Amino acid sequence: MSSPRVENLLAQMTTAEKVGQLTQYFYFQVDEVEEHLARGGVGSVLFVTDPAVLNRLQKQALEGSRHQIPLLVGFDVIHGLRTIFPVPIALAASWDTDLIERAQTVAAREARAVGIHWAFAPMVDIARDPRWGRMIEGAGEDPLLGGDVAAAQVRGLQGAQLGDSDRVVAGPKHFAGYGAALGGRDYDEADISDQEFYNVYLEPFRAAVDAGAGNIMAAYMDLNGVPATGNRWLLTDILREHLGFEGFVVSDANSARDLWTHHFARDLADAGVRAINAGLDLEMAIHDPAFGHLEAAVENGLVTIERIDESVRRLLTVKEQLGLFENVFVDEAVAAQVLADPAHREVAREAAARSAVLLRNEDGALPLDADALSKVAVIGHLADSPRDTLGPWVFDYDLDETVTILDGLRARFEGRAEVTYAVGAALPERTYESMFEEMGQGTSGPPRGLTEPIDAPAELDRAVAHASEADVAIVVLGERQDMIGEGASRASLELPGDQLRLLQEVVATGTPTVLVLMNGRPLDIVWATENVPAILDVWYPGTQGGAAVADLLLGDAVPAGKLPFTWPRSVGQVPIHHAVTRSHDPSKQWRRYWDEESTPLFPFGHGLSYATFEHSRIAVDRASVGRDESVTVSVDVTNTSSVDGVEVAQLYLHQRHGTSSRPMRQLKGYRRIAVAAGATERVTFEVGPAQRRYWSAATRDWVVDASTFDVYVGGSAAAELATEFTVTD
Ligand code: GLC
């Protein structure tokens, strides 16, 4: 139900003014946007982060609108605004929803302080194909983890309810199924079966809507042949009726006008009509919006004024909920203080430490013993590239305050050991220009130390010489931040450029070597897993990344991250994930290729610690329960080391028979638990109808079967500790 103010405004507004409220402009063509502003033709803007500019735009909006309607300002505050957190896939790897909520609370505070009211986050697209660059922006392959991360981000961004003065509207995206792009090619069509749609891709959106998200962003691509942005089944039947969403729906950039590009709409006017009639409320446009034809569409009876009013009502209501009619201006001095808050940097450092995943640690190669080191060789382009340390989807950052891995290590070894640095092998430019370069948003810069073009052979020799003279070589490899993210899909997962050769030459010196990865997708590191004893994945760790990485390498922080995706051996195995059905003789289950293992390099949920953990004494409270009853599964988690640590105990379920074939392992619970050295903690999991419910293609409906269930608990999807229980009619 909307307020008297909203209804009064609706009653006074012309159709042109109403359509203006349904248009959001990128603040790129500044003059064009300001012309529209002057005649009240803009409801929202994006790509402005300067509080002074935002104050000016709000003033223009109020003056340009007969009804004093303020602008709703949205932006891609994906993993921080000025304080940059680790990229979202990294935060997901922490499996720490409290941390994720705290990080997004900081991001919301900084965004609101400058006059941004709405974050185009969380990105909740399930991704099971690492060729797709936007895997980095989400929470990986699993609907349970993805849903929990989505809900935590919504809570952090919005607070308990919309309207808090230091929070923003959360805008889960991209609705829906964008991560299933054909061939992992960004923007390509997604053809998704109903059972995958309901059981996998829709789940994180359900969790986000249930957490109260105020906005949803429609996706670019064709979903089963119908563009998401013009898909009434998706935007109305599923989003409104099935999920009960009551907020407003925004298109992706130009995705409404692109209904014409899809050859779905006849022309731009038809695109606007079909988008709004499908359920789109607000068009995000760079220029020449499809909604620009809606006034004529109403006159021609193609769109009812009631449908227009429905969308305008949603937008005016959210502006009212945010208090924008009372005060829309920000205090620029206060904004500067909020952006500089040192407490925010501490959360970023903690987040970077908790997100890292220790993939390999043979013979306790890590943590390093600082006292035993007199010379440390740091090698790699990414080790000292501030822009790459932040990862993609960041705009209002401060490179001068960004702590690279080299910075972090130099600070820790100052006065104790000599730290040398060599790029070793410069990362190549992308073959094709990145989207952000096109948008003038800059791209990855060179390492700080690189001032002139590299003489590749000489630089490689220099790095090898440094390694030869050092007590340990820390090699930082991965992808440049513009090699992943939007418009950054790949046909290969190899380490770009000569990075593998660099690693091989460093290892060949015989100096103990640690591989540190900066990435947002699994990369081909098979050689490293056979030849490098210690591999730590730090993702793109953000503003305080280098400080956190130094903490981890030296043992002041203990890794506890777990992979939010399955790590393939080769791109030929893709798509690959943990929740596959039996579908064939299990003894042959994992030998499907003749030329490659069918098992992953690392399973979903994998991650080591400096502590070691054992799971034991698994038990269910009841061996048999009714269809609508739950069992409680209990397990001991023992820290068998002398180091305090944190384990993420994971519970996987397999239903042995039923209405559909069910995955051999499906994550259905996890507990992130601190266990002191030598101690044992007992954890419990509830496995009830909610965990056993799924949508079946046999009945085309949701079912909870009577069956026998295998339960596995451990530190990854490869858990072997098992028990079972039965559900009877
Ligand atoms: C981009 C992305 C979307 C982003 C929007 C605004 O193309 O698909 O995630 O929020 O445009 O930048």
XYZ file of C-alpha atoms and ligand atoms in Angstrom:
741
model
C 0.000 0.000 0.000
C 1.529 3.371 -0.927
C 1.396 6.622 1.032
C -0.867 9.635 0.516
C 2.156 11.603 -0.694
C 2.841 9.047 -3.450
C -0.816 8.892 -4.489
C -1.051 12.690 -4.523
C 2.039 12.936 -6.701
C 0.692 10.306 -9.092
C -2.561 12.205 -9.378
C -0.736 15.405 -10.381
C 1.910 13.992 -12.725
C 1.614 14.010 -16.489
C 2.373 10.849 -18.444
C 5.655 12.433 -19.600
C 6.651 13.138 -15.987
C 5.738 9.598 -15.002
C 7.842 8.116 -17.808
C 10.713 10.384 -16.733
C 10.629 8.740 -13.307
C 11.100 5.346 -14.980
C 14.370 6.348 -16.658
C 17.856 5.964 -15.171
C 20.805 7.522 -17.000
C 24.508 6.787 -16.839
C 26.145 10.088 -16.031
C 28.398 9.788 -19.059
C 26.828 12.122 -21.651
C 26.693 14.849 -19.032
C 24.978 17.487 -21.188
C 22.289 15.070 -22.372
C 21.542 13.978 -18.815
C 21.390 17.551 -17.561
C 18.968 18.465 -20.367
C 16.687 15.633 -19.299
C 17.096 16.735 -15.675
C 16.057 20.267 -16.484
C 12.688 19.027 -17.726
C 12.107 16.490 -14.973
C 12.882 13.632 -17.314
C 15.191 11.642 -15.039
C 14.225 9.384 -12.149
C 17.657 8.023 -11.345
C 21.334 8.256 -12.259
C 24.382 6.052 -11.933
C 28.162 6.398 -12.251
C 28.507 9.419 -9.992
C 30.424 9.097 -6.713
C 31.446 12.704 -5.985
C 29.184 14.137 -3.253
C 29.523 17.656 -4.641
C 28.350 16.539 -8.075
C 25.531 14.506 -6.575
C 24.379 17.492 -4.516
C 24.356 19.590 -7.680
C 22.413 16.977 -9.647
C 19.840 16.692 -6.866
C 19.412 20.466 -6.897
C 18.877 20.360 -10.667
C 16.395 17.529 -10.295
C 14.357 19.350 -7.669
C 14.341 22.518 -9.748
C 13.561 20.642 -12.956
C 10.643 18.737 -11.490
C 7.268 20.487 -10.951
C 6.804 18.179 -7.985
C 10.215 18.437 -6.281
C 10.978 14.739 -6.839
C 14.602 13.848 -5.902
C 16.846 11.498 -7.834
C 17.422 7.917 -6.754
C 21.175 7.389 -7.108
C 22.388 3.858 -7.801
C 25.876 2.483 -8.352
C 28.021 -0.618 -8.575
C 29.136 -0.730 -4.969
C 29.968 -4.401 -5.341
C 32.767 -4.922 -2.834
C 33.276 -1.482 -1.351
C 33.311 2.151 -2.472
C 36.516 3.742 -1.100
C 37.473 0.893 1.253
C 37.780 -1.986 -1.195
C 37.056 -5.454 0.159
C 38.181 -8.698 -1.421
C 36.178 -9.522 -4.544
C 32.820 -11.232 -3.921
C 34.023 -14.745 -4.801
C 36.705 -14.236 -2.146
C 34.194 -13.128 0.464
C 32.138 -16.209 -0.390
C 35.280 -18.322 0.169
C 35.254 -17.163 3.795
C 31.904 -18.991 4.304
C 31.521 -16.323 7.001
C 28.127 -14.643 6.584
C 28.702 -12.400 9.610
C 31.894 -11.038 8.053
C 30.142 -10.546 4.703
C 27.348 -8.629 6.392
C 29.881 -6.419 8.182
C 31.755 -5.730 4.973
C 28.602 -4.654 3.150
C 27.591 -2.528 6.138
C 30.817 -0.583 5.672
C 30.223 -0.350 1.925
C 26.694 0.929 2.501
C 27.906 3.543 4.997
C 30.478 4.887 2.561
C 28.050 4.870 -0.357
C 25.277 6.648 1.522
C 27.716 9.231 2.865
C 28.496 10.448 -0.652
C 24.847 10.435 -1.748
C 24.443 6.982 -3.299
C 21.170 5.344 -2.168
C 21.268 1.951 -3.934
C 23.934 -0.656 -4.644
C 23.686 -2.929 -7.693
C 24.639 -5.790 -5.409
C 24.771 -8.611 -4.441
C 25.472 -10.345 -7.716
C 23.940 -13.746 -7.001
C 24.325 -15.594 -10.284
C 25.286 -19.226 -9.734
C 28.390 -19.968 -11.826
C 29.600 -23.456 -12.747
C 31.674 -22.472 -15.784
C 34.926 -20.651 -14.951
C 35.310 -19.531 -18.543
C 32.610 -17.008 -17.587
C 34.456 -14.018 -16.197
C 31.647 -12.875 -13.929
C 32.141 -15.907 -11.688
C 34.298 -13.473 -9.710
C 31.306 -11.309 -8.813
C 29.179 -14.015 -7.247
C 29.380 -16.748 -4.633
C 30.249 -19.710 -6.853
C 28.437 -22.906 -7.733
C 26.219 -23.750 -4.834
C 22.643 -22.558 -4.177
C 22.846 -22.960 -0.367
C 26.105 -21.031 0.039
C 24.983 -18.616 -2.673
C 21.691 -17.990 -0.910
C 23.320 -17.442 2.483
C 25.871 -15.032 1.003
C 23.135 -13.181 -0.868
C 21.041 -12.750 2.267
C 24.056 -11.613 4.294
C 24.891 -8.977 1.680
C 21.298 -7.731 1.621
C 21.278 -7.429 5.413
C 24.594 -5.584 5.371
C 23.569 -3.167 2.649
C 20.004 -2.462 3.805
C 20.124 -3.021 7.556
C 17.095 -4.403 9.356
C 14.729 -2.490 7.104
C 14.933 0.016 4.273
C 15.327 3.611 5.394
C 18.289 3.697 7.785
C 20.277 6.808 6.988
C 23.585 4.959 6.582
C 22.286 2.074 4.490
C 21.298 1.638 0.882
C 18.858 -0.397 -1.194
C 20.283 -3.793 -2.171
C 19.825 -4.799 -5.795
C 20.445 -8.545 -6.321
C 21.334 -9.296 -9.926
C 21.141 -10.514 -12.720
C 17.705 -12.042 -12.780
C 18.009 -14.847 -13.746
C 20.331 -17.581 -14.974
C 23.006 -15.283 -16.406
C 25.789 -17.570 -15.143
C 24.679 -20.397 -17.415
C 25.909 -18.516 -20.523
C 26.532 -20.836 -23.468
C 30.231 -21.721 -23.548
C 30.872 -19.380 -20.654
C 30.669 -16.539 -23.160
C 29.409 -13.429 -21.379
C 25.990 -12.217 -22.535
C 25.345 -15.428 -24.544
C 22.045 -17.210 -24.185
C 21.275 -19.447 -21.232
C 19.203 -22.551 -21.795
C 18.308 -23.907 -18.397
C 16.083 -26.865 -17.546
C 13.195 -26.203 -15.185
C 14.778 -28.392 -12.506
C 18.065 -26.492 -12.683
C 16.224 -23.190 -12.764
C 14.187 -23.855 -9.627
C 16.741 -25.915 -7.684
C 19.911 -23.977 -8.540
C 19.718 -20.611 -10.314
C 16.595 -19.216 -8.634
C 17.574 -20.160 -5.080
C 19.936 -17.233 -4.275
C 17.326 -14.780 -5.590
C 14.715 -16.374 -3.344
C 17.049 -15.957 -0.379
C 17.746 -12.335 -1.294
C 14.046 -11.510 -1.716
C 13.246 -13.238 1.568
C 15.969 -11.089 3.172
C 14.030 -8.028 2.015
C 15.946 -6.833 -1.040
C 14.347 -3.639 -2.341
C 15.428 -4.036 -5.956
C 16.160 -6.705 -8.552
C 18.159 -6.156 -11.732
C 17.014 -8.031 -14.835
C 19.669 -9.858 -16.819
C 20.905 -9.216 -20.337
C 20.653 -12.584 -21.941
C 18.001 -14.742 -23.565
C 16.678 -17.207 -21.015
C 15.374 -20.255 -22.883
C 14.862 -18.067 -25.931
C 13.144 -15.142 -24.196
C 15.290 -12.150 -23.149
C 15.202 -11.830 -19.366
C 14.416 -8.101 -19.571
C 11.318 -8.737 -21.688
C 10.308 -12.005 -20.067
C 6.927 -11.722 -18.374
C 7.073 -15.290 -17.023
C 10.352 -14.366 -15.317
C 9.714 -10.787 -14.171
C 6.096 -11.212 -13.141
C 5.020 -14.837 -12.754
C 8.264 -15.973 -11.063
C 9.549 -12.793 -9.416
C 6.248 -11.324 -8.226
C 3.951 -14.301 -7.837
C 6.352 -17.128 -7.021
C 8.948 -15.228 -4.978
C 6.618 -12.501 -3.671
C 8.964 -9.657 -4.579
C 7.450 -6.194 -3.928
C 10.289 -3.845 -4.804
C 11.235 -2.349 -8.152
C 12.910 -4.016 -11.129
C 15.642 -2.243 -13.068
C 17.047 -3.318 -16.423
C 20.700 -3.945 -16.907
C 22.598 -1.329 -18.926
C 20.606 -0.799 -22.125
C 19.100 -4.269 -21.749
C 15.625 -2.868 -22.441
C 16.646 -1.221 -25.704
C 18.657 -4.364 -26.435
C 15.431 -6.342 -26.793
C 15.678 -4.891 -30.289
C 19.278 -6.141 -30.591
C 18.055 -9.601 -29.645
C 15.626 -9.404 -32.582
C 12.944 -10.045 -30.003
C 11.400 -6.565 -30.329
C 10.512 -5.104 -33.717
C 12.015 -1.702 -32.918
C 12.942 0.546 -30.008
C 9.333 1.498 -29.263
C 8.306 -2.164 -29.248
C 11.244 -2.898 -26.918
C 9.936 -0.378 -24.401
C 6.412 -1.722 -24.575
C 7.439 -5.327 -24.151
C 9.843 -4.551 -21.312
C 7.319 -2.662 -19.202
C 4.529 -5.094 -19.965
C 6.840 -7.929 -18.869
C 7.292 -6.232 -15.500
C 10.291 -3.933 -15.843
C 9.929 -0.746 -13.772
C 13.075 1.313 -14.444
C 15.193 1.450 -17.587
C 18.950 1.826 -17.104
C 20.106 3.549 -20.286
C 23.238 5.177 -21.610
C 21.208 7.173 -24.138
C 18.062 7.077 -26.266
C 16.014 4.936 -23.885
C 13.338 2.519 -25.097
C 11.082 3.975 -22.416
C 11.323 7.260 -24.330
C 8.503 5.868 -26.493
C 6.159 4.974 -23.640
C 4.104 8.185 -23.767
C 3.088 7.335 -27.342
C 2.554 3.698 -26.329
C 0.042 4.794 -23.697
C -1.740 7.038 -26.261
C -1.855 4.071 -28.680
C -3.220 1.733 -26.031
C -0.166 -0.535 -26.119
C 0.573 0.148 -22.439
C -2.042 1.081 -19.857
C -1.555 4.104 -17.642
C -2.280 1.765 -14.749
C 0.857 -0.245 -15.647
C 2.896 2.981 -15.784
C 1.469 4.088 -12.440
C 2.355 0.727 -10.898
C 6.042 1.296 -11.714
C 6.044 4.988 -10.768
C 4.431 4.073 -7.465
C 7.269 1.620 -6.739
C 9.956 4.192 -7.509
C 8.307 7.016 -5.538
C 7.744 4.638 -2.627
C 11.410 3.649 -2.392
C 12.442 7.320 -2.554
C 10.049 8.001 0.302
C 11.280 4.973 2.296
C 14.825 6.333 1.982
C 13.723 9.744 3.278
C 14.802 11.492 0.076
C 11.807 13.834 0.043
C 12.836 15.179 3.460
C 16.552 15.565 2.756
C 18.465 14.446 -0.277
C 21.676 16.470 0.150
C 24.847 15.171 1.823
C 27.484 16.918 3.871
C 30.677 16.715 1.838
C 32.948 17.125 4.879
C 31.195 14.284 6.689
C 31.460 12.183 3.550
C 35.237 12.657 3.474
C 35.507 11.543 7.109
C 33.375 8.443 6.567
C 35.412 7.430 3.521
C 38.621 7.740 5.516
C 37.423 5.809 8.587
C 40.335 3.555 9.694
C 37.841 1.117 11.213
C 36.692 0.366 7.654
C 40.228 -0.571 6.649
C 40.454 -2.985 9.582
C 37.332 -4.823 8.387
C 38.896 -5.018 4.920
C 42.101 -6.503 6.308
C 40.155 -9.066 8.351
C 38.057 -9.940 5.305
C 41.148 -10.494 3.164
C 42.650 -12.809 5.787
C 39.447 -14.825 6.185
C 38.855 -15.166 2.436
C 42.183 -16.723 1.514
C 42.182 -20.436 0.661
C 45.226 -22.573 1.408
C 45.153 -25.025 -1.502
C 48.342 -26.946 -0.729
C 50.819 -27.006 2.138
C 53.164 -29.971 1.934
C 55.344 -30.624 4.980
C 54.185 -27.467 6.656
C 55.961 -25.252 4.162
C 53.732 -22.445 5.473
C 53.670 -20.415 7.631
C 57.119 -18.970 7.006
C 59.423 -18.563 9.998
C 60.398 -14.897 9.761
C 63.340 -15.417 12.106
C 64.869 -18.003 9.798
C 64.799 -15.746 6.740
C 67.431 -13.187 5.823
C 66.507 -12.721 2.150
C 63.037 -12.990 0.629
C 62.503 -12.815 -3.129
C 59.074 -11.515 -4.158
C 58.349 -12.186 -7.811
C 55.503 -11.468 -10.209
C 53.645 -8.643 -11.974
C 50.691 -8.890 -9.610
C 52.821 -8.714 -6.453
C 53.152 -4.950 -6.762
C 50.217 -3.778 -8.884
C 47.866 -1.679 -6.704
C 45.111 -1.624 -9.323
C 45.133 -5.391 -9.726
C 45.197 -5.892 -5.952
C 41.731 -4.294 -5.825
C 40.163 -6.467 -8.518
C 37.399 -5.431 -10.951
C 34.246 -3.407 -10.263
C 35.869 -0.700 -8.189
C 35.767 3.009 -9.012
C 36.242 5.374 -6.070
C 39.354 3.667 -4.748
C 42.617 5.200 -3.551
C 45.610 3.499 -5.190
C 48.064 5.361 -2.954
C 46.680 3.716 0.149
C 46.348 0.269 -1.470
C 48.667 -2.248 0.186
C 50.148 -4.588 -2.414
C 51.585 -7.970 -1.470
C 55.084 -6.528 -1.869
C 54.159 -3.600 0.393
C 52.807 -5.967 2.995
C 55.858 -8.171 3.010
C 58.301 -5.257 3.011
C 56.509 -3.783 6.018
C 56.715 -7.083 7.906
C 60.360 -7.829 7.103
C 61.606 -4.273 7.603
C 64.779 -4.396 9.688
C 64.634 -8.198 9.803
C 65.268 -9.466 6.304
C 66.027 -8.110 2.855
C 63.101 -8.237 0.437
C 63.937 -8.157 -3.260
C 61.415 -7.703 -6.062
C 61.310 -8.684 -9.695
C 58.368 -8.654 -12.061
C 59.845 -11.762 -13.723
C 57.254 -11.913 -16.466
C 54.978 -9.011 -17.271
C 51.366 -9.993 -17.817
C 50.314 -9.453 -21.413
C 47.597 -7.028 -22.467
C 44.224 -8.612 -23.141
C 43.762 -9.670 -26.739
C 40.624 -7.519 -26.892
C 40.110 -4.184 -25.115
C 38.229 -4.458 -21.853
C 34.741 -3.013 -21.445
C 36.003 -0.640 -18.809
C 38.700 0.717 -21.083
C 35.944 1.446 -23.588
C 34.058 3.234 -20.796
C 37.159 5.216 -19.950
C 37.315 3.558 -16.543
C 40.961 2.641 -16.962
C 42.369 -0.833 -16.724
C 45.116 -2.673 -14.902
C 48.213 -0.628 -14.483
C 51.814 -1.844 -14.520
C 53.486 -2.862 -11.292
C 54.651 0.169 -9.322
C 58.272 -0.672 -10.032
C 57.793 -0.994 -13.779
C 58.568 2.305 -15.475
C 59.797 1.231 -18.901
C 58.950 -1.707 -21.194
C 60.316 -4.951 -19.889
C 63.199 -6.768 -21.597
C 61.558 -10.147 -21.088
C 64.612 -12.443 -21.151
C 66.613 -10.122 -18.930
C 63.723 -9.702 -16.498
C 63.241 -13.459 -16.258
C 66.949 -13.856 -15.562
C 66.715 -11.145 -12.915
C 63.869 -12.930 -11.168
C 65.730 -16.247 -11.285
C 68.820 -14.586 -9.860
C 66.778 -13.087 -7.011
C 65.274 -16.495 -6.283
C 68.675 -18.195 -6.355
C 70.036 -15.794 -3.760
C 67.017 -15.913 -1.458
C 65.966 -18.145 1.434
C 62.433 -18.272 0.028
C 60.773 -17.177 -3.206
C 57.198 -15.885 -3.057
C 55.797 -15.989 -6.583
C 52.532 -14.098 -7.175
C 50.696 -15.242 -10.294
C 47.213 -15.010 -11.749
C 45.180 -12.787 -14.039
C 45.161 -9.017 -14.349
C 41.946 -7.610 -12.894
C 40.726 -6.713 -16.402
C 41.093 -10.346 -17.485
C 38.119 -11.318 -15.335
C 34.700 -9.867 -14.627
C 32.238 -8.498 -17.150
C 33.156 -8.934 -20.795
C 36.127 -11.019 -19.606
C 35.292 -14.613 -20.437
C 38.112 -16.874 -21.591
C 38.439 -19.970 -23.744
C 41.366 -21.139 -21.616
C 42.215 -21.302 -17.914
C 45.957 -21.123 -18.395
C 48.073 -18.615 -16.514
C 48.339 -15.727 -18.985
C 51.713 -14.919 -20.556
C 54.947 -16.569 -19.388
C 53.925 -16.915 -15.757
C 54.117 -20.713 -15.703
C 57.619 -20.648 -17.173
C 58.589 -18.042 -14.599
C 57.351 -20.338 -11.825
C 59.153 -23.336 -13.291
C 62.434 -21.416 -13.549
C 62.110 -20.182 -9.971
C 61.373 -23.678 -8.667
C 64.336 -25.013 -10.669
C 66.691 -22.838 -8.599
C 65.963 -25.116 -5.649
C 64.938 -22.193 -3.453
C 61.845 -23.057 -1.378
C 58.951 -21.549 -3.297
C 55.490 -20.367 -2.289
C 52.874 -19.729 -4.964
C 50.371 -16.967 -4.170
C 47.424 -16.723 -6.577
C 45.515 -13.563 -7.458
C 42.457 -14.742 -9.370
C 38.693 -14.808 -9.472
C 38.204 -18.143 -11.230
C 40.006 -21.487 -11.054
C 43.150 -21.430 -13.235
C 45.229 -24.258 -14.669
C 47.766 -24.855 -11.898
C 48.237 -28.605 -12.341
C 52.013 -28.231 -12.692
C 52.175 -26.166 -9.521
C 50.198 -28.719 -7.540
C 52.841 -31.303 -8.475
C 55.920 -29.134 -7.954
C 55.209 -26.310 -5.502
C 54.667 -27.364 -1.883
C 52.689 -24.303 -0.799
C 49.863 -22.656 -2.751
C 47.771 -19.873 -1.180
C 44.858 -18.344 -3.085
C 44.363 -14.737 -1.964
C 42.016 -13.678 -4.801
C 42.027 -9.890 -5.337
C 42.347 -9.022 -1.667
C 41.438 -5.344 -1.712
C 42.710 -2.152 -0.085
C 44.452 -3.935 2.790
C 45.230 -7.049 0.789
C 49.013 -7.012 1.079
C 48.885 -6.595 4.851
C 46.557 -9.581 5.166
C 48.661 -11.732 2.855
C 51.749 -10.985 4.950
C 49.758 -11.935 8.079
C 48.815 -15.230 6.429
C 52.259 -16.109 5.058
C 53.872 -15.447 8.426
C 51.238 -17.193 10.509
C 49.752 -14.141 12.210
C 46.542 -15.144 10.490
C 45.573 -18.783 9.951
C 43.889 -19.609 6.609
C 40.316 -20.883 6.923
C 38.835 -20.202 3.494
C 37.122 -22.926 1.479
C 36.568 -23.032 -2.284
C 33.079 -21.854 -3.324
C 33.487 -23.697 -6.599
C 34.913 -26.946 -7.962
C 38.436 -26.429 -9.335
C 38.851 -28.301 -12.657
C 42.065 -29.895 -13.864
C 41.500 -28.505 -17.301
C 39.049 -26.321 -19.167
C 37.936 -29.446 -21.005
C 36.148 -30.651 -17.866
C 33.965 -27.542 -17.736
C 31.161 -27.224 -16.670
C 31.941 -29.134 -13.516
C 30.461 -28.977 -10.025
C 29.924 -31.136 -6.942
C 26.193 -31.834 -7.109
C 26.075 -34.352 -9.937
C 23.769 -37.383 -10.028
C 25.025 -40.974 -10.155
C 23.634 -41.632 -13.656
C 26.136 -44.463 -14.222
C 27.997 -47.264 -12.456
C 29.644 -45.401 -9.580
C 32.815 -47.483 -9.886
C 33.205 -45.892 -13.297
C 31.693 -42.595 -12.152
C 34.907 -40.703 -12.205
C 36.560 -42.084 -15.371
C 34.328 -40.523 -18.049
C 37.167 -39.185 -20.218
C 39.862 -41.476 -21.595
C 42.357 -38.607 -21.857
C 41.848 -36.901 -18.503
C 40.758 -37.627 -14.989
C 37.087 -36.837 -14.400
C 37.792 -35.782 -10.850
C 38.468 -32.107 -10.145
C 41.887 -30.778 -9.155
C 40.311 -29.543 -5.908
C 36.760 -30.365 -4.763
C 34.130 -27.819 -3.857
C 34.617 -26.734 -0.232
C 38.345 -27.558 -0.205
C 40.658 -25.447 1.900
C 43.520 -26.261 4.294
C 44.679 -24.553 7.475
C 47.891 -24.398 9.483
C 45.892 -26.467 11.940
C 44.686 -29.963 11.038
C 41.176 -31.200 11.681
C 39.483 -34.566 11.976
C 35.723 -35.191 11.832
C 34.442 -38.142 13.838
C 31.608 -39.648 15.898
C 28.919 -38.818 13.362
C 25.431 -39.615 14.632
C 21.767 -38.932 13.873
C 19.317 -38.466 16.703
C 16.738 -40.690 14.988
C 17.326 -43.368 12.360
C 13.887 -42.917 10.846
C 11.507 -39.936 10.666
C 8.299 -38.962 8.944
C 8.195 -36.974 5.721
C 7.676 -33.642 7.505
C 10.136 -34.315 10.346
C 13.812 -33.470 10.818
C 16.858 -35.333 11.998
C 19.730 -33.786 13.900
C 23.178 -34.825 12.720
C 26.049 -34.430 15.196
C 29.777 -34.609 14.511
C 32.982 -34.069 16.483
C 35.484 -31.676 14.941
C 38.922 -32.203 16.474
C 41.915 -29.945 15.992
C 44.749 -32.479 15.922
C 47.478 -29.799 15.660
C 49.202 -27.409 18.029
C 47.759 -24.377 16.221
C 44.390 -22.780 16.992
C 42.308 -22.742 13.831
C 38.902 -22.454 12.205
C 37.254 -25.271 10.273
C 34.206 -25.118 8.021
C 32.505 -28.432 8.644
C 30.245 -29.202 5.695
C 27.272 -31.534 5.462
C 26.386 -33.191 2.157
C 23.240 -35.176 1.475
C 22.356 -37.929 -1.010
C 18.830 -39.270 -1.484
C 19.025 -42.881 -2.620
C 15.731 -43.024 -4.546
C 12.714 -40.856 -5.210
C 10.664 -38.822 -7.660
C 13.873 -37.674 -9.394
C 17.484 -38.847 -9.417
C 19.251 -36.747 -6.805
C 22.866 -35.557 -6.629
C 25.372 -37.901 -5.014
C 26.472 -35.009 -2.839
C 24.675 -31.744 -2.248
C 25.741 -29.158 0.303
C 22.927 -28.947 2.859
C 24.660 -27.360 5.822
C 27.938 -25.948 7.094
C 29.377 -24.669 10.373
C 32.346 -22.323 10.506
C 33.810 -23.191 13.894
C 36.901 -22.127 15.844
C 38.669 -25.106 17.418
C 41.592 -24.569 19.770
C 44.761 -26.647 19.371
C 44.085 -30.202 20.581
C 40.438 -29.471 21.342
C 37.259 -31.076 20.070
C 34.004 -29.258 19.358
C 30.743 -31.033 18.566
C 28.621 -29.467 15.836
C 25.047 -30.233 14.910
C 23.064 -29.845 11.693
C 19.308 -29.868 11.189
C 18.226 -31.907 8.161
C 14.519 -31.407 7.643
C 11.979 -31.119 4.832
C 13.493 -27.753 3.843
C 16.830 -29.420 3.153
C 15.248 -32.385 1.396
C 12.718 -30.444 -0.755
C 13.362 -30.020 -4.471
C 11.556 -29.308 -7.710
C 11.061 -32.458 -9.786
C 10.706 -32.604 -13.567
C 8.700 -35.799 -13.093
C 5.806 -34.072 -11.375
C 6.751 -30.505 -12.361
C 6.321 -29.517 -8.749
C 8.130 -29.290 -5.429
C 8.478 -32.635 -3.628
C 9.771 -34.070 -0.348
C 10.340 -37.788 -0.858
C 10.241 -40.722 1.513
C 13.643 -42.354 0.961
C 16.922 -43.346 2.566
C 19.497 -40.593 2.831
C 23.273 -40.768 2.988
C 24.853 -38.027 5.082
C 28.512 -37.032 4.646
C 30.320 -34.539 6.873
C 33.828 -33.205 6.441
C 36.059 -30.412 5.221
C 35.012 -30.514 1.570
C 32.656 -32.219 -0.896
C 35.033 -35.196 -0.759
C 34.014 -35.852 2.877
C 34.042 -39.551 3.752
C 32.598 -39.637 7.277
C 29.091 -40.963 6.662
C 25.870 -42.075 8.231
C 22.319 -42.497 7.007
C 18.697 -42.076 7.991
C 15.335 -42.966 6.505
C 12.258 -40.894 5.823
C 9.011 -42.865 5.774
C 5.532 -41.933 4.643
C 26.790 -3.665 -16.316
C 26.525 -4.934 -15.540
C 25.738 -4.730 -14.275
C 26.021 -3.337 -13.731
C 25.475 -2.327 -14.726
C 25.767 -0.881 -14.306
O 26.805 -3.917 -17.682
O 25.964 -6.043 -16.220
O 26.112 -5.762 -13.361
O 25.395 -3.177 -12.467
O 25.956 -2.545 -16.038
O 27.150 -0.651 -14.332
